[in-house]
Short mmCIF file of C-alpha atoms in Angstrom, two decimals:
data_model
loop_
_atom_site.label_atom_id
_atom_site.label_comp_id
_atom_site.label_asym_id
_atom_site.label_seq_id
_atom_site.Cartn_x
_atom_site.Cartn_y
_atom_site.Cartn_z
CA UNK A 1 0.00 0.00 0.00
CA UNK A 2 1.19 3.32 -1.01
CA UNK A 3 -0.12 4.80 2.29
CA UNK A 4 1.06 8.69 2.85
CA UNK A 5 1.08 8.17 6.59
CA UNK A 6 4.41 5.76 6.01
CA UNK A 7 6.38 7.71 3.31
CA UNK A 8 6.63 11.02 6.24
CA UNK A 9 7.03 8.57 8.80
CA UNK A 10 11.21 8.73 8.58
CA UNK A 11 10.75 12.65 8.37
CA UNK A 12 8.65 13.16 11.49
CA UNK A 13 7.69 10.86 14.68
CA UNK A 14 4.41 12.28 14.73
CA UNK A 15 2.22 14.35 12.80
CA UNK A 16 1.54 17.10 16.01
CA UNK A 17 5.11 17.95 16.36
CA UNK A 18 5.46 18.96 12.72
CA UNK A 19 7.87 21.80 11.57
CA UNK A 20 8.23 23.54 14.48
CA UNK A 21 10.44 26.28 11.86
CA UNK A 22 6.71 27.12 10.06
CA UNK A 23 6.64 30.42 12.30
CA UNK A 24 10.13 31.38 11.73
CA UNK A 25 9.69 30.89 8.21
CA UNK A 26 6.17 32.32 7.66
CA UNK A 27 7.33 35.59 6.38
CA UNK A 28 9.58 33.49 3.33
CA UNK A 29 8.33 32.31 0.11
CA UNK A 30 7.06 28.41 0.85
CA UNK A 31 6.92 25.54 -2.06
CA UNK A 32 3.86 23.50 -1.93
CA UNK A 33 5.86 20.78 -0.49
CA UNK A 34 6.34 22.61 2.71
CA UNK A 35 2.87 23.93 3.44
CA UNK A 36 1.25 20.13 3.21
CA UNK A 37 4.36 19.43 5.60
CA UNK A 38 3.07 22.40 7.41
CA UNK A 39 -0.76 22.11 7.59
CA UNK A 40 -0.31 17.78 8.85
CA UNK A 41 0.62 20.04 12.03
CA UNK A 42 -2.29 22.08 11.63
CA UNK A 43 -5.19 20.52 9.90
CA UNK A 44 -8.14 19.19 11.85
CA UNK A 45 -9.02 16.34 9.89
CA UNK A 46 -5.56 15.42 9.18
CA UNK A 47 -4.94 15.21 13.28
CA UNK A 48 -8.26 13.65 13.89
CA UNK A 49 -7.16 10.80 11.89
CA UNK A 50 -3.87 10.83 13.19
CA UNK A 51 -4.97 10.00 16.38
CA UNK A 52 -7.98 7.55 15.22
CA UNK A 53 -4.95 5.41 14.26
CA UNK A 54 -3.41 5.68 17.24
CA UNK A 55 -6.65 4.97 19.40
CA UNK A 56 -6.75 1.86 17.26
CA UNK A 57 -3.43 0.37 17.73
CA UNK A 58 -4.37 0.58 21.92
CA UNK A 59 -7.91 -1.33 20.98
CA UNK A 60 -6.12 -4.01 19.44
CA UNK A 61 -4.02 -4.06 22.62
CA UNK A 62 -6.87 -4.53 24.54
CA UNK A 63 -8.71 -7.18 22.05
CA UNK A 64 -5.64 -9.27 22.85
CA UNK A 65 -5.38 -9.14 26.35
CA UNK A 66 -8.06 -11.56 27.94
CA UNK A 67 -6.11 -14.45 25.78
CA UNK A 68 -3.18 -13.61 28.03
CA UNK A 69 -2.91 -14.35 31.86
CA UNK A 70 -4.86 -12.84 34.46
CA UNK A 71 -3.20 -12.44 37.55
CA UNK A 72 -4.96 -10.95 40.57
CA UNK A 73 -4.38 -10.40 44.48
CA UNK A 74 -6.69 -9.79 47.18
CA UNK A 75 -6.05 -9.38 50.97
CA UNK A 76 -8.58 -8.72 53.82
CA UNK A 77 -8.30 -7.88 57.42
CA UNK A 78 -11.83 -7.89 59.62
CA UNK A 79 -12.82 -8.44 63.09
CA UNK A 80 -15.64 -10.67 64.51
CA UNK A 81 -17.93 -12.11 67.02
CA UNK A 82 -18.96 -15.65 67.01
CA UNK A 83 -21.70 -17.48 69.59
CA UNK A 84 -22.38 -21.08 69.41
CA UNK A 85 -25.56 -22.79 70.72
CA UNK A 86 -25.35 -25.19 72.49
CA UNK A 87 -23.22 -25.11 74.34
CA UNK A 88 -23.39 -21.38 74.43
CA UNK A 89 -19.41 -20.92 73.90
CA UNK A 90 -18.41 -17.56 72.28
CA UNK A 91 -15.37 -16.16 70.60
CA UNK A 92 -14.04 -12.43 68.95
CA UNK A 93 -11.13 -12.06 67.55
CA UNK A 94 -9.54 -10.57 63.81
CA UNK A 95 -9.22 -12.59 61.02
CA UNK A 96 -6.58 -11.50 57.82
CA UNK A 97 -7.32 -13.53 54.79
CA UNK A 98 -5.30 -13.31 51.42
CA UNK A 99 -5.46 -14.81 48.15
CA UNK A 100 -3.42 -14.63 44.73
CA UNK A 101 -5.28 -16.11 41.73
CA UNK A 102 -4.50 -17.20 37.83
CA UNK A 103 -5.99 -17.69 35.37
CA UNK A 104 -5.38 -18.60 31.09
CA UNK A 105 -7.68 -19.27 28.37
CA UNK A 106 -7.19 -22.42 26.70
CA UNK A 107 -10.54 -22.36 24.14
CA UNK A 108 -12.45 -19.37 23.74
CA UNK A 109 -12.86 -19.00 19.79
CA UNK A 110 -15.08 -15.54 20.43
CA UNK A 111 -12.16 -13.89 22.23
CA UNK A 112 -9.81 -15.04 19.72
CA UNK A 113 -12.09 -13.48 16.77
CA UNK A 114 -12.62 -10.24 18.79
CA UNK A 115 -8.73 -10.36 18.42
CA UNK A 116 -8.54 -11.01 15.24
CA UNK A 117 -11.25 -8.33 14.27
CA UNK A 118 -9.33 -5.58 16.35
CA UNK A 119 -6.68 -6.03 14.09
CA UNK A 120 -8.15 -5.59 10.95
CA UNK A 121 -9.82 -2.31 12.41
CA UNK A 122 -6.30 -1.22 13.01
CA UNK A 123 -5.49 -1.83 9.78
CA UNK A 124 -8.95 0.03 8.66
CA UNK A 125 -7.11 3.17 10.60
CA UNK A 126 -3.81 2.70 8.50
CA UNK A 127 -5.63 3.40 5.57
CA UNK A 128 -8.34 6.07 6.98
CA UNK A 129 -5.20 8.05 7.69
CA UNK A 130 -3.84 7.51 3.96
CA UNK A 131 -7.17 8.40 2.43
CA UNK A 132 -7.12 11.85 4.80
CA UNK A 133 -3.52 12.61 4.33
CA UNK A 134 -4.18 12.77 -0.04
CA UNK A 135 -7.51 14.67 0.86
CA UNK A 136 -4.64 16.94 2.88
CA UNK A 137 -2.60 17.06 -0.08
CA UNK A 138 -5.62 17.61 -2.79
CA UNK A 139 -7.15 20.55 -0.32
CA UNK A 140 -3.72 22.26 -0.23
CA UNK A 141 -2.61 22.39 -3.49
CA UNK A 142 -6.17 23.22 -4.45
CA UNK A 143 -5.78 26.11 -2.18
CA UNK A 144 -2.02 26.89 -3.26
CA UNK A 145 -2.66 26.81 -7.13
CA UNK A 146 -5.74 29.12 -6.43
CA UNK A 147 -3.93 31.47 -4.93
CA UNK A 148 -0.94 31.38 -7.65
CA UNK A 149 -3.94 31.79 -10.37
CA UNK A 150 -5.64 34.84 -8.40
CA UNK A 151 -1.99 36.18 -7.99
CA UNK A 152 -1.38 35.79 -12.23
CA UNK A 153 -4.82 37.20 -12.81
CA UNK A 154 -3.45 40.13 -11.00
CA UNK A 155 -0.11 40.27 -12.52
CA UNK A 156 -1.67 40.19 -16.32
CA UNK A 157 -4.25 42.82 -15.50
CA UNK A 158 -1.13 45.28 -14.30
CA UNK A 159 0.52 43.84 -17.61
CA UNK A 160 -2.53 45.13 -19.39
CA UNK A 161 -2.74 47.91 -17.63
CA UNK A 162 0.74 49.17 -18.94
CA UNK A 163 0.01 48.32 -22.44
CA UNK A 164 -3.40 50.55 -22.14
CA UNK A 165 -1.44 53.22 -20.35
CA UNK A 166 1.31 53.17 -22.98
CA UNK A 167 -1.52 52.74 -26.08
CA UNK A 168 -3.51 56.23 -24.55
CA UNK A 169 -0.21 58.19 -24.24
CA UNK A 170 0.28 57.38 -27.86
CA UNK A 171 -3.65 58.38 -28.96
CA UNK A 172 -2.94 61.27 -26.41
CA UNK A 173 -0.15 62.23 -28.90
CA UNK A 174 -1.38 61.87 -32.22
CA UNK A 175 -4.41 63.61 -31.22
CA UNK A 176 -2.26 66.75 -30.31
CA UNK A 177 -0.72 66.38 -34.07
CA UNK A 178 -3.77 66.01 -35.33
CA UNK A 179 -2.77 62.40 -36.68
CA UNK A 180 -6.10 60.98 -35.11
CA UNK A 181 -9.60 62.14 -33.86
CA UNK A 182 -10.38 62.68 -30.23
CA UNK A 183 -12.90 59.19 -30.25
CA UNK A 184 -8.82 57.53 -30.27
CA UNK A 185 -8.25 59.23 -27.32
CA UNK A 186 -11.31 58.45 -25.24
CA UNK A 187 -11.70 54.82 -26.03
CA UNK A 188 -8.19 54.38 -25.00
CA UNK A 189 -9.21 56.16 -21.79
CA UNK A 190 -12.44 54.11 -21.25
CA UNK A 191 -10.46 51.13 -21.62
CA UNK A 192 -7.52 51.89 -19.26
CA UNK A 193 -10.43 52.71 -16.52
CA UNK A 194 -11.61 49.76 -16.78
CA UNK A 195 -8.04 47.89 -16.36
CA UNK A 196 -8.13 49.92 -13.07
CA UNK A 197 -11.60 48.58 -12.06
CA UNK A 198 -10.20 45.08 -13.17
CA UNK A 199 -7.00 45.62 -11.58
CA UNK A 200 -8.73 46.53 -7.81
CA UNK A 201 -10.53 43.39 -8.31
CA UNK A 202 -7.98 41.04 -9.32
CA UNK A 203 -5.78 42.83 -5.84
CA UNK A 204 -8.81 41.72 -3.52
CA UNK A 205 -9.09 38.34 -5.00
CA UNK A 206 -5.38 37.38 -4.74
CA UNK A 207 -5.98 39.23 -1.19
CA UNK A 208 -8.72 36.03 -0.61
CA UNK A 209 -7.21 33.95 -2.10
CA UNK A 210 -4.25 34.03 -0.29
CA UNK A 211 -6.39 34.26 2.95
CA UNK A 212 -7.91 31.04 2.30
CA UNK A 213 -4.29 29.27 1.70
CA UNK A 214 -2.92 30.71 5.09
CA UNK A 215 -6.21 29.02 6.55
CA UNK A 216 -5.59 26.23 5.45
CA UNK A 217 -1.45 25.64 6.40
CA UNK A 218 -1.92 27.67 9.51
CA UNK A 219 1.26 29.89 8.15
CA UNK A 220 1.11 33.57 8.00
CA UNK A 221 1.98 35.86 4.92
CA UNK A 222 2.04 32.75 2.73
CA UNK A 223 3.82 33.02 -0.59
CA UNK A 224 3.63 30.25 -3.02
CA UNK A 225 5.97 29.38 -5.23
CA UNK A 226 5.17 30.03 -8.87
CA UNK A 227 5.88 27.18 -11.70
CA UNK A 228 9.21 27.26 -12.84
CA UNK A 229 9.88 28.52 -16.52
CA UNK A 230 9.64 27.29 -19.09
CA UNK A 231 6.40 25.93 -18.18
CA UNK A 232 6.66 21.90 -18.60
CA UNK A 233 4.04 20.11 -17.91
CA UNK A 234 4.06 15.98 -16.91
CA UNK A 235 2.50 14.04 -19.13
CA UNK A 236 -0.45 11.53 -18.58
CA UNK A 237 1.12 8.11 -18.15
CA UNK A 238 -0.11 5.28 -18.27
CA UNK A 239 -2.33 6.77 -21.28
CA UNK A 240 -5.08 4.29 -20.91
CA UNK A 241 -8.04 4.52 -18.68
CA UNK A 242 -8.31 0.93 -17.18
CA UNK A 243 -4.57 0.65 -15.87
CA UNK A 244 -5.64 3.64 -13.39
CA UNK A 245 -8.69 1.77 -12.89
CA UNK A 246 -6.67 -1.02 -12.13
CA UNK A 247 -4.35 0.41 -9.71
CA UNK A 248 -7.64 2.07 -7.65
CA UNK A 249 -8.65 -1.64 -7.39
CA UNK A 250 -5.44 -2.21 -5.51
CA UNK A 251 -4.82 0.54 -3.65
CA UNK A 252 -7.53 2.95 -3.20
CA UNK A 253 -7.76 4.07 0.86
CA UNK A 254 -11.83 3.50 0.53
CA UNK A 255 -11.61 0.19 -1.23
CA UNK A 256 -9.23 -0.88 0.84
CA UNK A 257 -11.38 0.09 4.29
CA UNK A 258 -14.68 -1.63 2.35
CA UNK A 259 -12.85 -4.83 1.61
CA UNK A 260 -11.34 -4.99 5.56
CA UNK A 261 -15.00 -4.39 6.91
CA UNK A 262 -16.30 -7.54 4.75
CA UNK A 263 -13.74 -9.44 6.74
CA UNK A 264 -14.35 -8.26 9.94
CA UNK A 265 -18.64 -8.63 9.23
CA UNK A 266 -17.23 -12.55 8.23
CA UNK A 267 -15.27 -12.81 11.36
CA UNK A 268 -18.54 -11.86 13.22
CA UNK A 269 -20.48 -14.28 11.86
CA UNK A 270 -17.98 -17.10 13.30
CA UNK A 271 -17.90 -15.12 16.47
CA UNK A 272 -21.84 -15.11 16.63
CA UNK A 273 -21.15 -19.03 15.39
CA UNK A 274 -18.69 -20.19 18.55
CA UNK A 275 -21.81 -18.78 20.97
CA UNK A 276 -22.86 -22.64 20.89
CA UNK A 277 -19.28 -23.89 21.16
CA UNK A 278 -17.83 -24.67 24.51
CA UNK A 279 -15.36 -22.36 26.33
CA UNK A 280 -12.23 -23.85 28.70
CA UNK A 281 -9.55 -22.01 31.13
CA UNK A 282 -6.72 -22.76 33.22
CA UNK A 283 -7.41 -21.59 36.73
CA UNK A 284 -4.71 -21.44 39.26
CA UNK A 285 -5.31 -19.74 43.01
CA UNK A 286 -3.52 -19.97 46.83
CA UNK A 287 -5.12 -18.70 49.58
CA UNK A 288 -4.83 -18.42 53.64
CA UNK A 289 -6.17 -17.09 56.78
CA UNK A 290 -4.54 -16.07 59.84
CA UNK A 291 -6.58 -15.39 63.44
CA UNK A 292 -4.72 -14.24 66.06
CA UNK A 293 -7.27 -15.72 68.42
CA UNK A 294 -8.10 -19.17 66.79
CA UNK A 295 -11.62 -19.65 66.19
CA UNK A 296 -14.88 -20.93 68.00
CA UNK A 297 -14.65 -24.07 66.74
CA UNK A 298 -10.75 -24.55 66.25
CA UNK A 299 -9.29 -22.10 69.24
CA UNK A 300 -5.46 -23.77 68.63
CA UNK A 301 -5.55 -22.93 64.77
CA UNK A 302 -4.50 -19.77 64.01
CA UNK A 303 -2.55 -19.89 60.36
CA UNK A 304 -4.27 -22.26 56.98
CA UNK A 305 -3.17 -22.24 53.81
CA UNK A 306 -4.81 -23.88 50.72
CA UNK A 307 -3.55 -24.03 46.82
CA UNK A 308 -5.67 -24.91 43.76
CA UNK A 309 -5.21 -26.26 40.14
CA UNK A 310 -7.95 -26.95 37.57
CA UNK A 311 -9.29 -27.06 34.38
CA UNK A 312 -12.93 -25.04 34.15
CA UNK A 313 -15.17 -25.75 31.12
CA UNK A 314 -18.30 -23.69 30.19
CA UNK A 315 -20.64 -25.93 27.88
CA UNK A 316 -23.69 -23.37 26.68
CA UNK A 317 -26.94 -25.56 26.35
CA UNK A 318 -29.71 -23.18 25.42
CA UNK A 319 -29.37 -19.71 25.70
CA UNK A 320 -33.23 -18.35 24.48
CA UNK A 321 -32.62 -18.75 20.63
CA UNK A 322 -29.75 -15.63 20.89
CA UNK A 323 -27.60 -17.74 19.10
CA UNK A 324 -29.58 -17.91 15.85
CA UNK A 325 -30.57 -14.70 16.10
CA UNK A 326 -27.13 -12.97 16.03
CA UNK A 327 -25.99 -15.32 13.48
CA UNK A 328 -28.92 -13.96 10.96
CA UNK A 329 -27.79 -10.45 11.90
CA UNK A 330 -24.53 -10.71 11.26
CA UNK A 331 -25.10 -12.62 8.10
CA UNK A 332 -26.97 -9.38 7.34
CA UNK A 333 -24.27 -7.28 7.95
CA UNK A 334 -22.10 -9.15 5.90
CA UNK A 335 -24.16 -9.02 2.69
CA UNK A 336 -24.15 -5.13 3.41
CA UNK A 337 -20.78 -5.02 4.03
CA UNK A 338 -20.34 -6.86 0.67
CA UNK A 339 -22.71 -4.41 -1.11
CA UNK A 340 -20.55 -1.03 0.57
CA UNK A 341 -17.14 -2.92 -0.78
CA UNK A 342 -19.03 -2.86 -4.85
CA UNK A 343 -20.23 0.58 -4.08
CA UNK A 344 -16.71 1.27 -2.87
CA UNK A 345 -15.52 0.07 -6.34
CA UNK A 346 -18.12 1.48 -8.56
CA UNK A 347 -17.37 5.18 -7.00
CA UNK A 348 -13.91 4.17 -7.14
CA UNK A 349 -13.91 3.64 -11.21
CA UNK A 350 -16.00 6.40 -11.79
CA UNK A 351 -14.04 8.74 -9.88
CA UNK A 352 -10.74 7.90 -11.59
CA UNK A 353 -12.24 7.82 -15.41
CA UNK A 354 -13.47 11.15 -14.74
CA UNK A 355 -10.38 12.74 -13.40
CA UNK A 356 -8.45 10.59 -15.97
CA UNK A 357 -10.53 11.91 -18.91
CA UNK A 358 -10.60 15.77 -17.23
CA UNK A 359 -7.16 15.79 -17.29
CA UNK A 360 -6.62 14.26 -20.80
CA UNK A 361 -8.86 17.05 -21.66
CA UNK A 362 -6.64 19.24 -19.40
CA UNK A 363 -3.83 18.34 -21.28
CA UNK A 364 -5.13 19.38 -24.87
CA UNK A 365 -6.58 22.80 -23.84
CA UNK A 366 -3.24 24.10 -22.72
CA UNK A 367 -1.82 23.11 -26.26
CA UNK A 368 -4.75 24.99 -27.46
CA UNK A 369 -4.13 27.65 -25.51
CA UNK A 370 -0.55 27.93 -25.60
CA UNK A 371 -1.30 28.23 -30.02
CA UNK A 372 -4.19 30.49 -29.18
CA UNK A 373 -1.22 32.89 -27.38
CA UNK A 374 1.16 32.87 -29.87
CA UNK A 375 -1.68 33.70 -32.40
CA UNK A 376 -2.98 36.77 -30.45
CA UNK A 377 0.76 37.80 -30.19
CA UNK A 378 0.82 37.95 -33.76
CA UNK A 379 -2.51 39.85 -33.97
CA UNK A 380 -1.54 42.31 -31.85
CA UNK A 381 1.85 42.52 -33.30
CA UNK A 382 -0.41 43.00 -36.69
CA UNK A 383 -2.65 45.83 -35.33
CA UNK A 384 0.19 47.56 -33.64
CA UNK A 385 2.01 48.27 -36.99
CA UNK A 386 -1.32 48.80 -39.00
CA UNK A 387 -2.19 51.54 -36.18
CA UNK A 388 1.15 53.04 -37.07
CA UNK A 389 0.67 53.38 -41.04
CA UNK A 390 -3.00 53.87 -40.51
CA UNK A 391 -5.05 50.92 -41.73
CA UNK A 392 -6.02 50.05 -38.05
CA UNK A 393 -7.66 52.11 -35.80
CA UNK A 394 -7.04 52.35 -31.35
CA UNK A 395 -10.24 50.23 -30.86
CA UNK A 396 -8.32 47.52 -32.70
CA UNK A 397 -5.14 47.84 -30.96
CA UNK A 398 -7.15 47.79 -27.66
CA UNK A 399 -9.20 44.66 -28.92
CA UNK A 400 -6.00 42.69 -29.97
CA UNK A 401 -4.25 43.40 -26.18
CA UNK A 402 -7.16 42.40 -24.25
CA UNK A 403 -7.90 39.00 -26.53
CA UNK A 404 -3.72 38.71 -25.70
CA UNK A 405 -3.83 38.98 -22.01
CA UNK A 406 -7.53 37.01 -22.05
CA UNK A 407 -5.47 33.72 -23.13
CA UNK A 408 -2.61 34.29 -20.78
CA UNK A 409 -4.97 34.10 -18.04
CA UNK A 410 -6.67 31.10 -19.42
CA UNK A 411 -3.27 29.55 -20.14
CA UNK A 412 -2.17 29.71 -16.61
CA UNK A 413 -5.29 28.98 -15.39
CA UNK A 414 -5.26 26.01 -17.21
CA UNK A 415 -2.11 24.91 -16.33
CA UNK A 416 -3.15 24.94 -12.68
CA UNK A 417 -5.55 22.80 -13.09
CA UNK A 418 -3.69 20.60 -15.18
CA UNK A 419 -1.41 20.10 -12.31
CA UNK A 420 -4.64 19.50 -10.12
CA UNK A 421 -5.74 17.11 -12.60
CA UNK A 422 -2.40 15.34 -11.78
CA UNK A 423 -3.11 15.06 -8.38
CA UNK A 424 -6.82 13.89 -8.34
CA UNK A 425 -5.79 11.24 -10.75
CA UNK A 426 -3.04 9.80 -7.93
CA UNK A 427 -5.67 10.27 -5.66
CA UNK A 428 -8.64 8.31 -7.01
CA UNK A 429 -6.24 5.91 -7.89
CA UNK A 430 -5.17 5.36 -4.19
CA UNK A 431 -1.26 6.60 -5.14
CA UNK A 432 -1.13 10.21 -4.26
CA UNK A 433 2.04 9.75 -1.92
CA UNK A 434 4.76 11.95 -0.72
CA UNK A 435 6.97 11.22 -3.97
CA UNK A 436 3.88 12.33 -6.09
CA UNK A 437 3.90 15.54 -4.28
CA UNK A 438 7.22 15.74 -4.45
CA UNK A 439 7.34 15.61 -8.70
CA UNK A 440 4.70 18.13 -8.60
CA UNK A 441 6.80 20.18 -6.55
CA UNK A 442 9.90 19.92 -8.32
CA UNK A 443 7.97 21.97 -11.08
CA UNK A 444 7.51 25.48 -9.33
CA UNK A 445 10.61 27.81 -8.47
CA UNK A 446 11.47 29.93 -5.38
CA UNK A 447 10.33 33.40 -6.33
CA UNK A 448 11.93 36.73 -6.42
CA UNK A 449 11.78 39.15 -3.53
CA UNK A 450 10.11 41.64 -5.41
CA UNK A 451 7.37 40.04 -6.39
CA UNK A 452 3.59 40.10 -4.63
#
């Protein structure tokens, strides 16, 4: 199993006493890498897990213990008063008693299913914990790419903004000449005040946006890493649908949990089974007495001692039909648990054919996109000169840099979610791990100090 919870297992005893260095840091620029490393200190769901695992490794402890020895002590110290009739003698005096007892199972079949059960709950933990730590990593980087969008959005509107600027000083200029009419002028100045409305929305959103990721790492003044250029993207490998659906089968967190409750509603039904089966224990025990005074009927002894060894067996005869009756429920259970284990599987397939398809999809809209750029660069390289020997007019100009900056913010946009598209794949697929977040990762670049 390809269980998150193991790979960060050398890097960190336990999830709670994770980078201790995020508030020293905060103020730096942080890869995507270390704010998941961050928030598995932080997160709520992530540490609720954490310590469901943990709960479940002491249950099993307990499951196991009544097949061990039992080993008790008991002492007791009382006084009394004893009258006998006839011949009307009477006696008081203390009495301090004592005993040490043992005992061992030898055949109890329910206890050792209980065991066996509280086991494969642990293991049911293992992988509750995997399936929350690549929700952990899916939440993040849905939280860090969204703010790295918002925070492009912003950067191509200033972008924009400068070309407008730069586009109005020129109308601005040739107006003064008299090399164009005043309507230049004002639609170059209609569209630069809109940048500016643009540009004060894009700033709040990247404000949000980068709200929401410091909410969810539990850093402060969070700065994400932008992708490194040139952009590359990873490919989609395998390139066929049903070898993802294949590896889901194997090691998808859910499927996995489904297919351990089917063997633990099984195990019940042999535990609700061994009800009619006898039970048998080893029972050991030493005891003794000591009074002072003797005794009524036995004044001279004052000390006895007496030591036992046996074999005790518990034969259940008829027990109100309670048997039967938890043997039909649990067979109940177990055809439900059976049913939740093909659900398990059917949401399982689905899930990964439509993140492998959205990402295929993914995949061929940044090609698009990246020819759709390159195109609009040559347009507005086109209307640029044709404004300057006059066979294109401002509006045109203006058109051709808003279409240009339009597809930048698509492109990046959809190379986000391209990346995204990465990671829900891994994760429907049950092998979103550290070293997938770690390719990912390896893909953005530490920015420079100057930027937002």
């Amino acid at each position: 199993m390809r269980a998150f919870f193991t790979a960060i297992a050398p890097v960190v005893p336990v999830a709670l006493a994770l980078f201790t260095w995020a508030a020293a840091t905060s103020a730096q620029a942080q890869s995507l890498l270390h704010m998941v490393e961050s928030a598995t200190g932080y997160d709520a769901a992530w540490r609720a897990a954490s310590a469901a695992q943990q709960a479940s490794q002491h249950r099993s402890a307990q499951a196991r213990a009544p097949l061990l020895p039992q080993v008790g002590v008991g002492a007791e110290l009382a006084r009394g008063y004893t009258r006998l009739h006839p011949p009307g003698v009477s006696h008081a005096g203390a009495q301090a008693q004592w005993a040490l007892q043992a005992s061992q199972t030898l055949y109890r079949p329910a206890q050792k299913i209980t065991f066996a059960q509280s086991q494969l709950a642990a293991r049911q933990a293992v992988h509750q914990l995997d399936a929350a730590a690549q929700e952990l990593i899916v939440r993040i980087a849905q939280a860090y790419f969204n703010a790295l969008a918002a925070q492009d959005a912003l950067r191509f509107v200033q972008a924009q903004k400068a070309a407008v600027q730069e586009q109005l000083a020129a109308a601005e200029r040739n107006f003064e000449v008299g090399n164009a009419t005043i309507t230049d002028t004002r639609e170059a100045q209609a569209r630069f005040d809109l940048i500016r409305a643009q540009e004060i929305a894009a700033a709040n959103d990247w404000q949000v946006k980068k709200l929401a990721l410091e909410q969810a790492t539990g850093l402060h003044q969070a700065r994400p890493w932008p992708l490194r250029e040139p952009v590359q993207l990873p490919t989609l490998e395998p390139r066929e649908a049903q070898a993802w659906v294949e590896q889901a089968l194997a090691h998808q967190p859910h499927i996995q949990q489904a297919r351990l409750g089917l063997e633990m509603a099984q195990l019940e039904t042999e535990k609700a089974r061994a009800g009619h089966q006898p039970t048998v224990d080893l029972k050991a025990s030493v005891t003794g007495s000591h009074t002072p005074d003797g005794s009524a009927i036995a004044p001279h002894l004052r000390r006895s001692q007496q030591a036992q060894v046996g074999v005790a067996l518990n034969l259940p005869l008829f027990a109100g039909f309670a048997v039967q009756s938890r043997v039909q429920e649990s067979l109940a259970l177990q055809e439900q648990a059976r049913a939740q284990l093909d659900g398990a599987r059917r949401h399982s397939e689905q899930a990964v054919r439509e993140a492998f398809y959205g990402l295929q999809s993914g995949l061929s809209q940044v090609q698009a996109l990246q020819a759709a750029e390159a195109s609009s660069l040559s347009a507005l390289e086109a209307n640029q000169l044709g404004y300057q020997v006059g066979v294109r007019i401002n509006i045109d100009v203006l058109n051709a840099q808003s279409q240009l900056f339009q597809t930048r913010r698509e492109l990046a946009q959809a190379r986000y979610q391209v990346l995204m598209g990465h990671l829900r794949l891994a994760q429907a697929s049950g092998l979103l791990d550290w070293q997938a977040l770690r390719r990912i990762n390896a893909l953005l670049a530490e920015p420079d100090s100057h930027q937002p």
